Amino acid sequence: MRIGILVCLGVLISGLSYGQEQPQNVKEGDIFTINSGSDLKFHSLKLPKLNMLVKQGERPNYKKLDGMEVEVVSIENTKKGTFAVLKRTNDEDFFIHRKTIKANLNKAFSYEELE
């Protein structure tokens, strides 16, 4: 009985660790398009808070990110997941003082925020 439970737990843990692989073999230089949902809340992108954008003198607007093409600059593996550093393909800033943003790749593909 104990051996059966241990085998089931081992299979479950190995399945979870297999699912933690880098999504869709993303590599540096890949180009994606940012897609927002109907509520304009991004679950995977690490964006500056709206009040910080106002303090820096920018009019906060996340709508401009919808449909924007981005390029993967680098990929970072952390305990919280796999993150990609993204920059715009036309070399402009996302916001004032922000040339790059980070995206959690696991969440980005599950919420379909990156295509």
PDB file of C-alpha atoms in Angstrom:
ATOM      1  CA  MET A   1       0.000   0.000   0.000  1.00  0.00           C
ATOM      2  CA  ARG A   2       2.766   2.439   0.938  1.00  0.00           C
ATOM      3  CA  ILE A   3       4.752   1.587  -2.151  1.00  0.00           C
ATOM      4  CA  GLY A   4       1.736   2.303  -4.368  1.00  0.00           C
ATOM      5  CA  ILE A   5       1.246   5.729  -2.768  1.00  0.00           C
ATOM      6  CA  LEU A   6       4.941   6.541  -3.118  1.00  0.00           C
ATOM      7  CA  VAL A   7       4.915   5.528  -6.784  1.00  0.00           C
ATOM      8  CA  CYS A   8       1.870   7.726  -7.448  1.00  0.00           C
ATOM      9  CA  LEU A   9       3.518  10.689  -5.699  1.00  0.00           C
ATOM     10  CA  GLY A  10       6.721  10.145  -7.678  1.00  0.00           C
ATOM     11  CA  VAL A  11       4.837  10.128 -10.972  1.00  0.00           C
ATOM     12  CA  LEU A  12       2.934  13.267  -9.965  1.00  0.00           C
ATOM     13  CA  ILE A  13       6.081  15.146  -8.956  1.00  0.00           C
ATOM     14  CA  SER A  14       7.952  14.151 -12.110  1.00  0.00           C
ATOM     15  CA  GLY A  15       4.970  15.282 -14.213  1.00  0.00           C
ATOM     16  CA  LEU A  16       4.938  18.659 -12.507  1.00  0.00           C
ATOM     17  CA  SER A  17       8.662  19.147 -13.007  1.00  0.00           C
ATOM     18  CA  TYR A  18       8.324  18.174 -16.678  1.00  0.00           C
ATOM     19  CA  GLY A  19       5.601  20.827 -17.107  1.00  0.00           C
ATOM     20  CA  GLN A  20       7.982  23.531 -15.824  1.00  0.00           C
ATOM     21  CA  GLU A  21      10.053  23.532 -19.000  1.00  0.00           C
ATOM     22  CA  GLN A  22      10.566  26.677 -21.001  1.00  0.00           C
ATOM     23  CA  PRO A  23       7.373  27.327 -22.955  1.00  0.00           C
ATOM     24  CA  GLN A  24       7.414  26.757 -26.682  1.00  0.00           C
ATOM     25  CA  ASN A  25      11.231  26.884 -26.900  1.00  0.00           C
ATOM     26  CA  VAL A  26      11.440  30.675 -26.780  1.00  0.00           C
ATOM     27  CA  LYS A  27      14.903  32.004 -27.577  1.00  0.00           C
ATOM     28  CA  GLU A  28      16.573  35.372 -27.889  1.00  0.00           C
ATOM     29  CA  GLY A  29      15.595  37.266 -31.019  1.00  0.00           C
ATOM     30  CA  ASP A  30      12.068  35.813 -31.275  1.00  0.00           C
ATOM     31  CA  ILE A  31       9.364  38.346 -32.142  1.00  0.00           C
ATOM     32  CA  PHE A  32       5.915  38.270 -30.533  1.00  0.00           C
ATOM     33  CA  THR A  33       2.806  40.441 -30.528  1.00  0.00           C
ATOM     34  CA  ILE A  34       1.274  41.649 -27.262  1.00  0.00           C
ATOM     35  CA  ASN A  35      -2.454  40.942 -26.985  1.00  0.00           C
ATOM     36  CA  SER A  36      -4.630  42.312 -24.214  1.00  0.00           C
ATOM     37  CA  GLY A  37      -7.890  40.909 -23.024  1.00  0.00           C
ATOM     38  CA  SER A  38     -11.113  42.845 -22.976  1.00  0.00           C
ATOM     39  CA  ASP A  39     -10.376  44.248 -19.509  1.00  0.00           C
ATOM     40  CA  LEU A  40      -6.825  45.479 -20.385  1.00  0.00           C
ATOM     41  CA  LYS A  41      -5.288  43.700 -17.403  1.00  0.00           C
ATOM     42  CA  PHE A  42      -1.999  42.052 -18.156  1.00  0.00           C
ATOM     43  CA  HIS A  43      -1.366  39.033 -15.950  1.00  0.00           C
ATOM     44  CA  SER A  44       2.071  38.123 -17.241  1.00  0.00           C
ATOM     45  CA  LEU A  45       3.709  41.473 -18.019  1.00  0.00           C
ATOM     46  CA  LYS A  46       5.543  43.356 -15.291  1.00  0.00           C
ATOM     47  CA  LEU A  47       4.430  46.912 -16.051  1.00  0.00           C
ATOM     48  CA  PRO A  48       5.087  50.053 -14.017  1.00  0.00           C
ATOM     49  CA  LYS A  49       2.236  51.143 -11.786  1.00  0.00           C
ATOM     50  CA  LEU A  50       0.002  53.874 -13.139  1.00  0.00           C
ATOM     51  CA  ASN A  51       0.797  56.285 -10.300  1.00  0.00           C
ATOM     52  CA  MET A  52       4.528  55.981 -11.050  1.00  0.00           C
ATOM     53  CA  LEU A  53       3.895  56.867 -14.690  1.00  0.00           C
ATOM     54  CA  VAL A  54       1.955  59.958 -13.612  1.00  0.00           C
ATOM     55  CA  LYS A  55       4.804  61.019 -11.303  1.00  0.00           C
ATOM     56  CA  GLN A  56       7.264  60.683 -14.198  1.00  0.00           C
ATOM     57  CA  GLY A  57       5.127  62.968 -16.337  1.00  0.00           C
ATOM     58  CA  GLU A  58       3.497  60.445 -18.615  1.00  0.00           C
ATOM     59  CA  ARG A  59      -0.147  59.984 -19.339  1.00  0.00           C
ATOM     60  CA  PRO A  60      -0.788  56.381 -18.284  1.00  0.00           C
ATOM     61  CA  ASN A  61      -2.200  54.279 -21.077  1.00  0.00           C
ATOM     62  CA  TYR A  62      -1.888  50.506 -21.302  1.00  0.00           C
ATOM     63  CA  LYS A  63      -4.085  50.439 -24.434  1.00  0.00           C
ATOM     64  CA  LYS A  64      -1.121  51.352 -26.613  1.00  0.00           C
ATOM     65  CA  LEU A  65       0.497  47.993 -25.794  1.00  0.00           C
ATOM     66  CA  ASP A  66      -2.239  46.039 -27.574  1.00  0.00           C
ATOM     67  CA  GLY A  67      -0.939  44.783 -30.921  1.00  0.00           C
ATOM     68  CA  MET A  68       2.632  45.957 -30.283  1.00  0.00           C
ATOM     69  CA  GLU A  69       5.457  43.825 -31.672  1.00  0.00           C
ATOM     70  CA  VAL A  70       8.205  42.975 -29.192  1.00  0.00           C
ATOM     71  CA  GLU A  71      11.505  41.123 -29.406  1.00  0.00           C
ATOM     72  CA  VAL A  72      13.006  38.834 -26.773  1.00  0.00           C
ATOM     73  CA  VAL A  73      16.280  40.332 -25.538  1.00  0.00           C
ATOM     74  CA  SER A  74      17.143  37.752 -22.886  1.00  0.00           C
ATOM     75  CA  ILE A  75      15.622  34.908 -20.895  1.00  0.00           C
ATOM     76  CA  GLU A  76      15.932  34.510 -17.121  1.00  0.00           C
ATOM     77  CA  ASN A  77      15.116  31.363 -15.170  1.00  0.00           C
ATOM     78  CA  THR A  78      14.130  32.046 -11.559  1.00  0.00           C
ATOM     79  CA  LYS A  79      12.318  30.206  -8.793  1.00  0.00           C
ATOM     80  CA  LYS A  80       9.091  31.995  -9.750  1.00  0.00           C
ATOM     81  CA  GLY A  81       9.264  30.905 -13.374  1.00  0.00           C
ATOM     82  CA  THR A  82      10.832  31.748 -16.699  1.00  0.00           C
ATOM     83  CA  PHE A  83      10.923  35.443 -17.533  1.00  0.00           C
ATOM     84  CA  ALA A  84      11.722  37.084 -20.855  1.00  0.00           C
ATOM     85  CA  VAL A  85      13.031  40.618 -21.172  1.00  0.00           C
ATOM     86  CA  LEU A  86      11.173  42.283 -24.048  1.00  0.00           C
ATOM     87  CA  LYS A  87      11.927  45.402 -26.099  1.00  0.00           C
ATOM     88  CA  ARG A  88       9.987  47.014 -28.911  1.00  0.00           C
ATOM     89  CA  THR A  89      11.017  46.077 -32.432  1.00  0.00           C
ATOM     90  CA  ASN A  90      11.122  49.729 -33.532  1.00  0.00           C
ATOM     91  CA  ASP A  91      13.571  50.636 -30.691  1.00  0.00           C
ATOM     92  CA  GLU A  92      11.211  53.130 -29.055  1.00  0.00           C
ATOM     93  CA  ASP A  93      10.469  53.205 -25.317  1.00  0.00           C
ATOM     94  CA  PHE A  94       7.434  51.471 -23.830  1.00  0.00           C
ATOM     95  CA  PHE A  95       6.986  54.281 -21.328  1.00  0.00           C
ATOM     96  CA  ILE A  96       9.148  57.166 -20.158  1.00  0.00           C
ATOM     97  CA  HIS A  97      12.432  55.694 -18.877  1.00  0.00           C
ATOM     98  CA  ARG A  98      11.342  52.124 -19.786  1.00  0.00           C
ATOM     99  CA  LYS A  99      13.061  50.558 -22.782  1.00  0.00           C
ATOM    100  CA  THR A 100      12.337  46.991 -21.673  1.00  0.00           C
ATOM    101  CA  ILE A 101       9.697  45.099 -19.730  1.00  0.00           C
ATOM    102  CA  LYS A 102       9.612  41.573 -18.330  1.00  0.00           C
ATOM    103  CA  ALA A 103       7.053  38.895 -19.048  1.00  0.00           C
ATOM    104  CA  ASN A 104       6.422  35.612 -17.251  1.00  0.00           C
ATOM    105  CA  LEU A 105       6.432  33.188 -20.181  1.00  0.00           C
ATOM    106  CA  ASN A 106       4.341  30.496 -18.482  1.00  0.00           C
ATOM    107  CA  LYS A 107       1.527  32.960 -17.772  1.00  0.00           C
ATOM    108  CA  ALA A 108       1.926  34.829 -21.059  1.00  0.00           C
ATOM    109  CA  PHE A 109       1.160  31.786 -23.172  1.00  0.00           C
ATOM    110  CA  SER A 110      -1.584  30.459 -20.879  1.00  0.00           C
ATOM    111  CA  TYR A 111      -3.405  33.835 -20.909  1.00  0.00           C
ATOM    112  CA  GLU A 112      -2.531  34.275 -24.621  1.00  0.00           C
ATOM    113  CA  GLU A 113      -0.949  37.677 -24.012  1.00  0.00           C
ATOM    114  CA  LEU A 114       1.963  36.866 -26.320  1.00  0.00           C
ATOM    115  CA  GLU A 115       1.516  35.382 -29.788  1.00  0.00           C
TER     116      GLU A 115
END
